[in-house]
PDB file of C-alpha atoms and ligand atoms in Angstrom:
ATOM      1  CA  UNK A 289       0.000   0.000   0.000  1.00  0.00           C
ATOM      2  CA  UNK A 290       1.408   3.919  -0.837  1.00  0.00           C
ATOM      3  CA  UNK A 291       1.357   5.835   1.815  1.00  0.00           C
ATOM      4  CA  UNK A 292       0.224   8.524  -0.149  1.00  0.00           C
ATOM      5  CA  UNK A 293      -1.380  10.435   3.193  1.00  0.00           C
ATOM      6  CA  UNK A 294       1.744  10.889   5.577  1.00  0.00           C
ATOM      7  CA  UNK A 295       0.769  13.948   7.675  1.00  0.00           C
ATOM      8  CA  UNK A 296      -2.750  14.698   6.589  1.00  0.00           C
ATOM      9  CA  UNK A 297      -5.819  15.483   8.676  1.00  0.00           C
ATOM     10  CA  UNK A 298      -8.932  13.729   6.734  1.00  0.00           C
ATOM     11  CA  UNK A 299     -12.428  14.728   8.525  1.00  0.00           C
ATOM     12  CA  UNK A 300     -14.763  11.908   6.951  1.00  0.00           C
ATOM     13  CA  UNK A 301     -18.472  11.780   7.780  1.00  0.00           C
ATOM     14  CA  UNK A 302     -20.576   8.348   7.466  1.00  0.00           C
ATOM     15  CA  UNK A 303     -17.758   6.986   8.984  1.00  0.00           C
ATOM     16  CA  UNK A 304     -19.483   3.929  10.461  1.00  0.00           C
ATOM     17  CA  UNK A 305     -20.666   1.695   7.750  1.00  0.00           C
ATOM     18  CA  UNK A 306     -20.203   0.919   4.334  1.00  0.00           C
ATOM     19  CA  UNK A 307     -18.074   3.593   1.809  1.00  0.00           C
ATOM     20  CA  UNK A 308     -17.757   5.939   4.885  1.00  0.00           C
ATOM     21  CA  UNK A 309     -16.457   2.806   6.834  1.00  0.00           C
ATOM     22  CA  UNK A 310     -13.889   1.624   3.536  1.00  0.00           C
ATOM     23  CA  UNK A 311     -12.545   5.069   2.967  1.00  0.00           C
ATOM     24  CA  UNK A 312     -11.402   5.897   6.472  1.00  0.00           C
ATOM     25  CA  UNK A 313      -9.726   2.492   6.355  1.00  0.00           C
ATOM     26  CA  UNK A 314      -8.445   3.629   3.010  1.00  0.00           C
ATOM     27  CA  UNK A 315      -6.541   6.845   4.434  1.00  0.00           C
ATOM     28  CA  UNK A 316      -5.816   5.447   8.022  1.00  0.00           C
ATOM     29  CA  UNK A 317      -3.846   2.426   5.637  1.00  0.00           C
ATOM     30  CA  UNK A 318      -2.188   5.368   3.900  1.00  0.00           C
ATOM     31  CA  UNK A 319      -0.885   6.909   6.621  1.00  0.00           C
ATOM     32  CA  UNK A 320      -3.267   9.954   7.215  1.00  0.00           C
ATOM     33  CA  UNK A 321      -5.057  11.256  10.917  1.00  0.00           C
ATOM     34  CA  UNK A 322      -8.499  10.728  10.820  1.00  0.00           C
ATOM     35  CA  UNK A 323     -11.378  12.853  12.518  1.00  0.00           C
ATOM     36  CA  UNK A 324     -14.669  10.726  12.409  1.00  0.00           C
ATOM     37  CA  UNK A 325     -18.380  11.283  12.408  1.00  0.00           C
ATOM     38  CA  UNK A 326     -21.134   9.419  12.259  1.00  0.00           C
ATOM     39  CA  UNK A 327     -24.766   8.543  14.200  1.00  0.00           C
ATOM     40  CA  UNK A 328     -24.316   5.288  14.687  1.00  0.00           C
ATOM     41  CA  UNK A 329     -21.954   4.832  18.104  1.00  0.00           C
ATOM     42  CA  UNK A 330     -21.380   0.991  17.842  1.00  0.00           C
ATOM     43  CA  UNK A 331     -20.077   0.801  14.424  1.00  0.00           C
ATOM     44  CA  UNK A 332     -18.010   4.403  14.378  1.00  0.00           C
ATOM     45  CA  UNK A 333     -16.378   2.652  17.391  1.00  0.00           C
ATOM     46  CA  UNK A 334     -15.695  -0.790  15.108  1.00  0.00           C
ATOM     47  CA  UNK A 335     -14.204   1.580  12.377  1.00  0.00           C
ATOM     48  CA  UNK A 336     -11.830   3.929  14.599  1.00  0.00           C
ATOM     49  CA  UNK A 337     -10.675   0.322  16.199  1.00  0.00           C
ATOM     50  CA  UNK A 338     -10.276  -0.712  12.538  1.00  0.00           C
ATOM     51  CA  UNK A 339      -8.087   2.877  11.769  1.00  0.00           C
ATOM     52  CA  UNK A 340      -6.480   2.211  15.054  1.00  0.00           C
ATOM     53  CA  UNK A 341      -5.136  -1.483  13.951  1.00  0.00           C
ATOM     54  CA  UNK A 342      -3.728  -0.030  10.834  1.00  0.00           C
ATOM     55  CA  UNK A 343      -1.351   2.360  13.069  1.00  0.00           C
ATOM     56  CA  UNK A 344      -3.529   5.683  12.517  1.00  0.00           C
ATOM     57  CA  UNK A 345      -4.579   8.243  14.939  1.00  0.00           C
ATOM     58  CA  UNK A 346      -8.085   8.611  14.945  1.00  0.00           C
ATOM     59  CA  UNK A 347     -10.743  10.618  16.847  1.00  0.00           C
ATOM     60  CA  UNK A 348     -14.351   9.815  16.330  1.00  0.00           C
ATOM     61  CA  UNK A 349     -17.429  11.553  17.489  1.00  0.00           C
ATOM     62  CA  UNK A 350     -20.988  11.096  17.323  1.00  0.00           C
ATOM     63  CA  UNK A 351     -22.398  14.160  14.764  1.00  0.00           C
ATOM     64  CA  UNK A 352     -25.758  14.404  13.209  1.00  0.00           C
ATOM     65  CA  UNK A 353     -24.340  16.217  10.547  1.00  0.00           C
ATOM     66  CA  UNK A 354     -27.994  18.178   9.632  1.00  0.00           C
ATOM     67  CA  UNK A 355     -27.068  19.561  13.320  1.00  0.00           C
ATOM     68  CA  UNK A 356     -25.601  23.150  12.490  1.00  0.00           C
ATOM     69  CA  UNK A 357     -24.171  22.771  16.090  1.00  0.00           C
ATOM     70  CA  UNK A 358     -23.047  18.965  15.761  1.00  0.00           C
ATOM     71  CA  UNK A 359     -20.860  20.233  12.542  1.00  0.00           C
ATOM     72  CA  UNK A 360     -19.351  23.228  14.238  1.00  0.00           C
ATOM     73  CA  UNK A 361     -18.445  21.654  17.133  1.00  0.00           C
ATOM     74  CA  UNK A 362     -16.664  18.891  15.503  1.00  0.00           C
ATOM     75  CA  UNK A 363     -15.418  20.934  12.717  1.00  0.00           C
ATOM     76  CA  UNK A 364     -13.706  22.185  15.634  1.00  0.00           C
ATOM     77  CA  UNK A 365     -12.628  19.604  18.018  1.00  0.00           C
ATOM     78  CA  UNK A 366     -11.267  18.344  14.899  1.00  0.00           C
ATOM     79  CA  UNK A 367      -8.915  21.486  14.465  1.00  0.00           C
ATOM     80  CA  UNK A 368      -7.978  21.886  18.244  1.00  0.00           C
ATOM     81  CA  UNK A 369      -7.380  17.668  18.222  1.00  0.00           C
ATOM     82  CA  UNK A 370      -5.146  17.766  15.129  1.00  0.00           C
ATOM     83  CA  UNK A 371      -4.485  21.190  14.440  1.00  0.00           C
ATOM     84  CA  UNK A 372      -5.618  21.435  10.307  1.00  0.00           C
ATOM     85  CA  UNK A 373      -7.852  20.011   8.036  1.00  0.00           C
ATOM     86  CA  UNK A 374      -6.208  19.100   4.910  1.00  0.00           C
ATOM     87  CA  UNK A 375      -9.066  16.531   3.355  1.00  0.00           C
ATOM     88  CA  UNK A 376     -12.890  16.627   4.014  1.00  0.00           C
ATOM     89  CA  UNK A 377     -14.708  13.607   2.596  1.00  0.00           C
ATOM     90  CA  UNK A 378     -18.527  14.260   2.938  1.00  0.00           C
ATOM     91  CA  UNK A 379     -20.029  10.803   3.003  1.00  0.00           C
ATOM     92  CA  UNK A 380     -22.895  10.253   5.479  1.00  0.00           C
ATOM     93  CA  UNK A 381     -26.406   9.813   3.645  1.00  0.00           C
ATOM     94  CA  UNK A 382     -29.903   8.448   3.658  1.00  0.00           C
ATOM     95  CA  UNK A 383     -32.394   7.041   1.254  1.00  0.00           C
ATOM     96  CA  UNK A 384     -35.793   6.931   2.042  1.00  0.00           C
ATOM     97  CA  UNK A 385     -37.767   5.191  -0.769  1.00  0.00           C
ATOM     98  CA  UNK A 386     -41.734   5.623  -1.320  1.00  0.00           C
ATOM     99  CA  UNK A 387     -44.092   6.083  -4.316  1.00  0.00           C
ATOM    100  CA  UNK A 388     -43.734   9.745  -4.382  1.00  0.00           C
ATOM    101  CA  UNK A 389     -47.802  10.294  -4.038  1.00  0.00           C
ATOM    102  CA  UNK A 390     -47.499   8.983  -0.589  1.00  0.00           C
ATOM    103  CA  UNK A 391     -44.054  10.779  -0.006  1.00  0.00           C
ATOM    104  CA  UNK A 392     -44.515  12.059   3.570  1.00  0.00           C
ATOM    105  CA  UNK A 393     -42.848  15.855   3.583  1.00  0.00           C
ATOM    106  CA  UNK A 394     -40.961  14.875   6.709  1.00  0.00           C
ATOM    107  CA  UNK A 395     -38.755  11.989   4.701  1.00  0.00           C
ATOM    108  CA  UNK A 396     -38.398  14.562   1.902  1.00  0.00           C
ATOM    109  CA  UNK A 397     -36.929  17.187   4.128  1.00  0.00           C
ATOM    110  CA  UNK A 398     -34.764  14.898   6.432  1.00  0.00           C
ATOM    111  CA  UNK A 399     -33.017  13.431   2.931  1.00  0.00           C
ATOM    112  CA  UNK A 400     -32.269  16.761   2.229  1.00  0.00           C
ATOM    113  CA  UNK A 401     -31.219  17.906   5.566  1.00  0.00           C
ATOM    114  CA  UNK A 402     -28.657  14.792   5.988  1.00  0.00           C
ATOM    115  CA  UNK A 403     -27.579  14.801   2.395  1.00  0.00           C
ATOM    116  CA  UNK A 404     -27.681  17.758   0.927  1.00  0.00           C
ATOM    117  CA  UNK A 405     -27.715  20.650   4.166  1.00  0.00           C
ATOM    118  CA  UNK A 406     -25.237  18.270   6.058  1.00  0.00           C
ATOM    119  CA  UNK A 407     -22.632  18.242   2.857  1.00  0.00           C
ATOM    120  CA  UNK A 408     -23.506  22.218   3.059  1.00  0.00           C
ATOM    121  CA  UNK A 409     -22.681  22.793   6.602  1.00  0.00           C
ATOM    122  CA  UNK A 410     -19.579  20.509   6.533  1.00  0.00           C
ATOM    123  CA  UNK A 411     -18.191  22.543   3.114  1.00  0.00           C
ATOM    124  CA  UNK A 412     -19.071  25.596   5.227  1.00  0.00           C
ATOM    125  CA  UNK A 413     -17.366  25.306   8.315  1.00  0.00           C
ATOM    126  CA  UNK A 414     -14.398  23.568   6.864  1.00  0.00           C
ATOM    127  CA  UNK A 415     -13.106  25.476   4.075  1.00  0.00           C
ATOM    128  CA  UNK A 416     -11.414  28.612   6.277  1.00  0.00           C
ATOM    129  CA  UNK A 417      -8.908  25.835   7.707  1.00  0.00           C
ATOM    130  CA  UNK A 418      -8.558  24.275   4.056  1.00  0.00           C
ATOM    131  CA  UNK A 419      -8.162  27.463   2.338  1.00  0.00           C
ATOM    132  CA  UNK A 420      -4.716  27.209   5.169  1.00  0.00           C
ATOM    133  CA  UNK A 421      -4.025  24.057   3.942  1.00  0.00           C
ATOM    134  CA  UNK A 422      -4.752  24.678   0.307  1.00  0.00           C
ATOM    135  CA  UNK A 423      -7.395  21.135   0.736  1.00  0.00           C
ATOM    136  CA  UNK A 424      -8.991  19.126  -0.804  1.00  0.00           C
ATOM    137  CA  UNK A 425     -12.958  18.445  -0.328  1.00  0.00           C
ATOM    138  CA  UNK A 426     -14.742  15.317  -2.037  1.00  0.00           C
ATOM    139  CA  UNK A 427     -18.436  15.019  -1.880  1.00  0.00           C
ATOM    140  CA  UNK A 428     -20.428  11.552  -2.679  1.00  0.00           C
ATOM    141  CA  UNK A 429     -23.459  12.579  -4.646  1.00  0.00           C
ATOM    142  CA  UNK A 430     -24.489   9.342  -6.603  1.00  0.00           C
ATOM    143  CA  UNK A 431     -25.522   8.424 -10.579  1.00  0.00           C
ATOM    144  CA  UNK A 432     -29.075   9.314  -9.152  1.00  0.00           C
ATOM    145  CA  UNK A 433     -28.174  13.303  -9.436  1.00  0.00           C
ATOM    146  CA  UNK A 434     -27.318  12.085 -13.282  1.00  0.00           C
ATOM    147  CA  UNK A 435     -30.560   9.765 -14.793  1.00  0.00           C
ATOM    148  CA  UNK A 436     -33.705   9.676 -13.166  1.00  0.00           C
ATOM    149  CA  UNK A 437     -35.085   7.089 -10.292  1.00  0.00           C
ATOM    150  CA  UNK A 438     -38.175   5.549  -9.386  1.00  0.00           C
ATOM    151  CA  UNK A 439     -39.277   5.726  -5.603  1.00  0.00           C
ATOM    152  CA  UNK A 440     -36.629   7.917  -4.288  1.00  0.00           C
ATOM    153  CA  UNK A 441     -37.290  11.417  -5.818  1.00  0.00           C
ATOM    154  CA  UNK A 442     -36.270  13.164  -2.117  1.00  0.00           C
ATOM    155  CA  UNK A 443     -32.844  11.330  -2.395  1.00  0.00           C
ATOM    156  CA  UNK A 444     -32.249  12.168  -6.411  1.00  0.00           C
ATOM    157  CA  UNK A 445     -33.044  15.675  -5.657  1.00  0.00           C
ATOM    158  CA  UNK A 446     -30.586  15.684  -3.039  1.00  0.00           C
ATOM    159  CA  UNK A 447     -27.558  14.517  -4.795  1.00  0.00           C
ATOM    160  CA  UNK A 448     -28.421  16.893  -7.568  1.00  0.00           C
ATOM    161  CA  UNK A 449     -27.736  19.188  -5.428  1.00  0.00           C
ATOM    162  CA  UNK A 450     -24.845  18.101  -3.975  1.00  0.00           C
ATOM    163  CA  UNK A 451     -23.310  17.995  -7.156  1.00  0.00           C
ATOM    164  CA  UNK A 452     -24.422  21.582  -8.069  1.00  0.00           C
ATOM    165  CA  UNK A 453     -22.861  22.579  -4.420  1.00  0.00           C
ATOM    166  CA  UNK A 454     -19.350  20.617  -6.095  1.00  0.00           C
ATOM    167  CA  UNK A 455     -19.093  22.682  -8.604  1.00  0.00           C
ATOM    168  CA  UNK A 456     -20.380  25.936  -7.065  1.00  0.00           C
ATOM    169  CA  UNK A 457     -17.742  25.602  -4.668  1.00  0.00           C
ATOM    170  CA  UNK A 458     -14.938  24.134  -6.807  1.00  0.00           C
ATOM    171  CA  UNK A 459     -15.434  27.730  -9.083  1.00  0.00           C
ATOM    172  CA  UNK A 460     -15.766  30.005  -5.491  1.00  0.00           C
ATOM    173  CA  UNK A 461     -12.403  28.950  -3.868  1.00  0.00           C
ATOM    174  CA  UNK A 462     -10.446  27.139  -7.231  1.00  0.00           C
ATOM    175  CA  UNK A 463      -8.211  30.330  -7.028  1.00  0.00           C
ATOM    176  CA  UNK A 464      -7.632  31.003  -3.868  1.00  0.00           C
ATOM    177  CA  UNK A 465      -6.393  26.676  -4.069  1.00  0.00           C
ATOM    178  CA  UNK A 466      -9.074  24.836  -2.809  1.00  0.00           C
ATOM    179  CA  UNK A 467     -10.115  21.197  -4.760  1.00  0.00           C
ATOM    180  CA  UNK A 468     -13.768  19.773  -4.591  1.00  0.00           C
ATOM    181  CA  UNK A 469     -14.657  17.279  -6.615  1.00  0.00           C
ATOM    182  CA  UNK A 470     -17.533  14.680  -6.200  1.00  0.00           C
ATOM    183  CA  UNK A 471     -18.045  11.413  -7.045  1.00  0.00           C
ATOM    184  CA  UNK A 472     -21.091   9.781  -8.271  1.00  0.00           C
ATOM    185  CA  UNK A 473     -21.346   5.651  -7.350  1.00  0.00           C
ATOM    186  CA  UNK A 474     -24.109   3.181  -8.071  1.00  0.00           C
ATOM    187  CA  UNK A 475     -24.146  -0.333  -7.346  1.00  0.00           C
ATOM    188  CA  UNK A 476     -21.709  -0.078  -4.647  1.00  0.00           C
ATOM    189  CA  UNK A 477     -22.272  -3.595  -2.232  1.00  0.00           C
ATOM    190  CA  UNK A 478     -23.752  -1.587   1.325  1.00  0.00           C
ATOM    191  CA  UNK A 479     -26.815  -1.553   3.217  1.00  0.00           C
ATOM    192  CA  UNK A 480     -27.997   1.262   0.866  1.00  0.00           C
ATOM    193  CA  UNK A 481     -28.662  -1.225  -2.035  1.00  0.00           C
ATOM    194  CA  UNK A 482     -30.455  -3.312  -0.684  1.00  0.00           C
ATOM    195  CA  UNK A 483     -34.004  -3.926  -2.250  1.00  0.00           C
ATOM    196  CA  UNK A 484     -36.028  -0.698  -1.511  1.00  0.00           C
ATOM    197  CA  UNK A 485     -39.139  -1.244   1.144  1.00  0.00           C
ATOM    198  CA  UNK A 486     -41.437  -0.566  -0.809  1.00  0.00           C
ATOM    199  CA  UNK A 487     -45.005  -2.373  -2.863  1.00  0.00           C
ATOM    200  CA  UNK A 488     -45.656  -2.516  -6.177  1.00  0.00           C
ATOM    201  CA  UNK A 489     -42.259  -2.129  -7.607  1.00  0.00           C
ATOM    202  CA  UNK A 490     -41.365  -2.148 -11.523  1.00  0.00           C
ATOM    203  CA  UNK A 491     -38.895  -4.063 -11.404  1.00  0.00           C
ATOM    204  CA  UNK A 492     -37.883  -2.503 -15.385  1.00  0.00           C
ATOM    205  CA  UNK A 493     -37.473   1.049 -13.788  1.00  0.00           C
ATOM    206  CA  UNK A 494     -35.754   0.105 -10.318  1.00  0.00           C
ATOM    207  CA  UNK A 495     -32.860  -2.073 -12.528  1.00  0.00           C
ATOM    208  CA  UNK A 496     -32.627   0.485 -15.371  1.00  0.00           C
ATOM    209  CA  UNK A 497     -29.497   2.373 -13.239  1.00  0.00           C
ATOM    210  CA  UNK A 498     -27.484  -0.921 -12.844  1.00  0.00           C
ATOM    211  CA  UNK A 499     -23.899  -1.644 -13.858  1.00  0.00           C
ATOM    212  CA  UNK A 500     -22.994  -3.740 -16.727  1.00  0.00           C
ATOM    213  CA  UNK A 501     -20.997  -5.494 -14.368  1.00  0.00           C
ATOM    214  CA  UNK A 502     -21.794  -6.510 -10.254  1.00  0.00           C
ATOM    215  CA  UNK A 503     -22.097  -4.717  -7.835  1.00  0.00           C
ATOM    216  CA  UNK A 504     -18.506  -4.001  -6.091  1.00  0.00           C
ATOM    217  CA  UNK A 505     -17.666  -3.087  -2.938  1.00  0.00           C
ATOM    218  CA  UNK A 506     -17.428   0.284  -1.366  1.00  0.00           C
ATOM    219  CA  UNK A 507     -13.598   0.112  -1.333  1.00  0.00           C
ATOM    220  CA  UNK A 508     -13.615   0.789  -4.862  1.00  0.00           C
ATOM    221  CA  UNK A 509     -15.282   4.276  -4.184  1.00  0.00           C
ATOM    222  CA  UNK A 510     -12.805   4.763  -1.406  1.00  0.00           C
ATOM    223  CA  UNK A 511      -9.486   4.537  -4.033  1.00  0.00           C
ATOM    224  CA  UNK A 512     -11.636   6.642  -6.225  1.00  0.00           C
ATOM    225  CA  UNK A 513     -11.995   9.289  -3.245  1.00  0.00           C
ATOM    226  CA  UNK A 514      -8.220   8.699  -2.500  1.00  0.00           C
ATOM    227  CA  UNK A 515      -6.972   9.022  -5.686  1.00  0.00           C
ATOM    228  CA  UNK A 516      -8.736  12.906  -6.032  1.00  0.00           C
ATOM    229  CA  UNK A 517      -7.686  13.748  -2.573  1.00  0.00           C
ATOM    230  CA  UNK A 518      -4.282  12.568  -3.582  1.00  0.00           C
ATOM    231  CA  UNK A 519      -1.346  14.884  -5.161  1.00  0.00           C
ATOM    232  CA  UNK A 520      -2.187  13.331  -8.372  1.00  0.00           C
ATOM    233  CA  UNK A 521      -5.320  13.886  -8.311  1.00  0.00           C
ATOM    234  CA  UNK A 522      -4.770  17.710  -7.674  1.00  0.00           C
ATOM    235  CA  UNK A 523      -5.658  19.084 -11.429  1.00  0.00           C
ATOM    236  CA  UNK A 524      -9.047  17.574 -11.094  1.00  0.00           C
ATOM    237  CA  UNK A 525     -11.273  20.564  -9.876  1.00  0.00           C
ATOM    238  CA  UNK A 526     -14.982  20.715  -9.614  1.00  0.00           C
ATOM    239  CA  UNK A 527     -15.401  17.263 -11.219  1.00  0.00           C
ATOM    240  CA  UNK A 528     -17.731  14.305 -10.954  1.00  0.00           C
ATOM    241  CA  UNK A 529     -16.965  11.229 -11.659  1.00  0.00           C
ATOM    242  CA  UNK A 530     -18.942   8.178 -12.085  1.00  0.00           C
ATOM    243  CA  UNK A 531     -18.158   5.137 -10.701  1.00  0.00           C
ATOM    244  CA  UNK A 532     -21.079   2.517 -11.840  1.00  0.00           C
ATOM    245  CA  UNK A 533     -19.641   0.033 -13.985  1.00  0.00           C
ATOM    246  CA  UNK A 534     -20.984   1.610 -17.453  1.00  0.00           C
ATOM    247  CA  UNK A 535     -24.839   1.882 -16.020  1.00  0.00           C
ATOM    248  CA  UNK A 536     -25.275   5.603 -17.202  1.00  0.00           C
ATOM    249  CA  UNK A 537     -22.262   5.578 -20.031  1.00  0.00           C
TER     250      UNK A 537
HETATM  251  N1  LIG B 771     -24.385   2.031  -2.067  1.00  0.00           N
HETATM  252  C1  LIG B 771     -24.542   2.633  -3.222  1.00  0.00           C
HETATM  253  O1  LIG B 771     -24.752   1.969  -4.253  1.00  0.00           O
HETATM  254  C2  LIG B 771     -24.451   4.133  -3.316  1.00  0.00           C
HETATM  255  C3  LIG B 771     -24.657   4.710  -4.576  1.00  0.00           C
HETATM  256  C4  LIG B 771     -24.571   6.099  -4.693  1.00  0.00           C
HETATM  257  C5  LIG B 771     -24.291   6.877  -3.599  1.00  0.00           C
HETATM  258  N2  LIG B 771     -24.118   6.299  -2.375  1.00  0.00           N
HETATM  259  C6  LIG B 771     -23.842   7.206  -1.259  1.00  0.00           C
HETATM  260  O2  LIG B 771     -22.714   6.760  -0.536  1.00  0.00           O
HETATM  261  C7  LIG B 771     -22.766   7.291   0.786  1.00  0.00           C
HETATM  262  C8  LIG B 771     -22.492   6.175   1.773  1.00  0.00           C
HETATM  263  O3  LIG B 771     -23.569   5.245   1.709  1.00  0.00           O
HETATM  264  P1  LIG B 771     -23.344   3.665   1.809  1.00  0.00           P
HETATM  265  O4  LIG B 771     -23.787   3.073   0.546  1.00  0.00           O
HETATM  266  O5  LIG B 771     -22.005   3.394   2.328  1.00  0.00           O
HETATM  267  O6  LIG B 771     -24.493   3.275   2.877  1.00  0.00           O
HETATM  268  P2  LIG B 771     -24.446   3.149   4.453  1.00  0.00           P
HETATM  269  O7  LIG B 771     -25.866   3.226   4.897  1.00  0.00           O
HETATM  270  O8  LIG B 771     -23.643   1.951   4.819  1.00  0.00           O
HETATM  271  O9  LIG B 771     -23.635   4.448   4.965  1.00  0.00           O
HETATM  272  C9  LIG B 771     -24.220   5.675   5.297  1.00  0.00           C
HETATM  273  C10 LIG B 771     -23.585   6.168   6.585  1.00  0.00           C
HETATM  274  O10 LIG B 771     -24.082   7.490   6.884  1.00  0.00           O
HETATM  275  C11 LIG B 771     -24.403   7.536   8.262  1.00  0.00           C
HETATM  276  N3  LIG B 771     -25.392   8.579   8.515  1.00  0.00           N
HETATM  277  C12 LIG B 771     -26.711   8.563   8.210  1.00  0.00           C
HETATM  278  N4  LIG B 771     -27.298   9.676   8.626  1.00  0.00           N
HETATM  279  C13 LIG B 771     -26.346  10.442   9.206  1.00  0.00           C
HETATM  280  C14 LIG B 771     -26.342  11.721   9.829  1.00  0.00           C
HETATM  281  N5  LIG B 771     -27.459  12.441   9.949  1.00  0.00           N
HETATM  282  N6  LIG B 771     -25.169  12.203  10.310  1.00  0.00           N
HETATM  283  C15 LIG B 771     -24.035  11.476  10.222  1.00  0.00           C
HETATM  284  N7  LIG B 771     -23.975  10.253   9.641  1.00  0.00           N
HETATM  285  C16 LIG B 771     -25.120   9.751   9.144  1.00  0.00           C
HETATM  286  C17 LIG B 771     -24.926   6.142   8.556  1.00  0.00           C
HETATM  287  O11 LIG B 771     -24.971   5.858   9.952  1.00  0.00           O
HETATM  288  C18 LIG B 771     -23.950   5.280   7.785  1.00  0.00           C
HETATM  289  O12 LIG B 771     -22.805   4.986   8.547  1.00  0.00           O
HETATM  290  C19 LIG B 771     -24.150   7.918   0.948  1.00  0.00           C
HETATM  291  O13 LIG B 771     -24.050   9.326   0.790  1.00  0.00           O
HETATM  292  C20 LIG B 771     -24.918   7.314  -0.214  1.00  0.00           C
HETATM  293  O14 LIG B 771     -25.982   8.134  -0.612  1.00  0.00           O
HETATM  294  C21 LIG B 771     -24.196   4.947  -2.203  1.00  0.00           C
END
């Protein structure tokens, strides 16, 4: 494994399950310091053990990151613990599936508060310490933002957005040598593809998005996020890329 990370501060939300989970493991095995978020205690706590094994130092906290004050406080534990930010990988989400008559306004505002508002607040509160560290910010939006999707309109609409916030950004602060790129999976092997609870399913619109291929696991999105976060990657500015083995090509 490089170790392309020596003496870099990654703050990585979603840490506690699937991509979240294989992307901290990604940078800890690369040698960076890890801040981590997440709501769920028991598995944050499995994947900062995880970091730990692989030699990193990690500090994890429990942040709803549609909290305005969960994200400024860690956004700041996270400076005085480590003392810069240099990579912020916004990866915490939900999807919420219905038929969209019987979409209840509550699920359609939560999917945006996690996914889209959370990726907002993090961007916002972290960019003054990687403006210092002339960072690097990558957002997971998903190949729903790209071709429609039956049954999940709240969570489409919200990873539109976060791409539109990618390259909003990426144009605000390019100059001044700030990086944010997102990246846009499908068919990623986590909890989040599992069959969608729902009745009456057409089967012909649910499989339209899937890859050519199987479905991989998340650590292929997490050499994807470490490869734009990398020095390499560094010329890639306000990009998405699509990582869904040919579904929307
Ligand atoms: N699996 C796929 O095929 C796929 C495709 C496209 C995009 N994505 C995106 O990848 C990201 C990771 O999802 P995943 O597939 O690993 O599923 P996952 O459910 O395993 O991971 C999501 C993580 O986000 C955390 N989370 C949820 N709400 C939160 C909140 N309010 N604050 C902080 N953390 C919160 C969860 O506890 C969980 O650890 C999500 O943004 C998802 O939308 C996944």
């Amino acid at each position: 494994m490089m170790r392309r990370f020596e003496g870099k501060v990654v703050f990585l939300t979603g840490a506690a399950t699937g991509i979240g989970e294989a992307t901290a493991k990604r940078f800890a095995a690369e040698g960076a310091a890890l801040y981590l978020v997440d709501v769920a205690e028991e598995e944050l706590g499995q994947t900062k053990e995880a970091c730990r094994q692989l030699e990193a130092e990690v500090v994890s906290r429990l942040c709803d990151v549609s909290s305005e004050l969960d994200v400024s406080k860690s956004i700041g534990e996270a400076v005085s613990c480590f003392g810069r930010i240099d990579i912020v990988a916004n990866i915490a989400g939900i999807q919420l599936w219905h038929h969209t008559t019987e979409h209840p306004i509550e699920d359609f505002e939560r999917t945006l508060a996690v996914n889209l508002t959370g990726t907002f607040l993090v961007c916002r509160d972290s960019i003054p310490f990687l403006l210092e560290s002339k960072g690097s910010i990558v957002n997971v939006s998903s190949t729903t933002a790209l071709a429609g999707i039956p049954y999940s309109v709240a969570y489409a609409a919200s990873k539109a957005g976060v791409l539109a916030l990618t390259k909003s950004l990426a144009v605000e602060y390019g100059k001044r040598g700030l990086q944010v790129n997102c990246v846009n999976p499908g068919g990623i092997k986590t909890a989040m593809s599992r069959m969608p609870p729902v009745d009456d399913i057409d089967m012909d619109l649910l499989l339209r998005q899937n890859p050519l291929s199987p479905f991989v696991e998340p650590e292929a999105v997490a050499g994807l996020i470490a490869y734009l976060t990398s020095a390499e990657g560094r010329h890639v500015n306000g990009e998405y890329v699509r990582i869904d083995g040919a579904a929307l090509a």
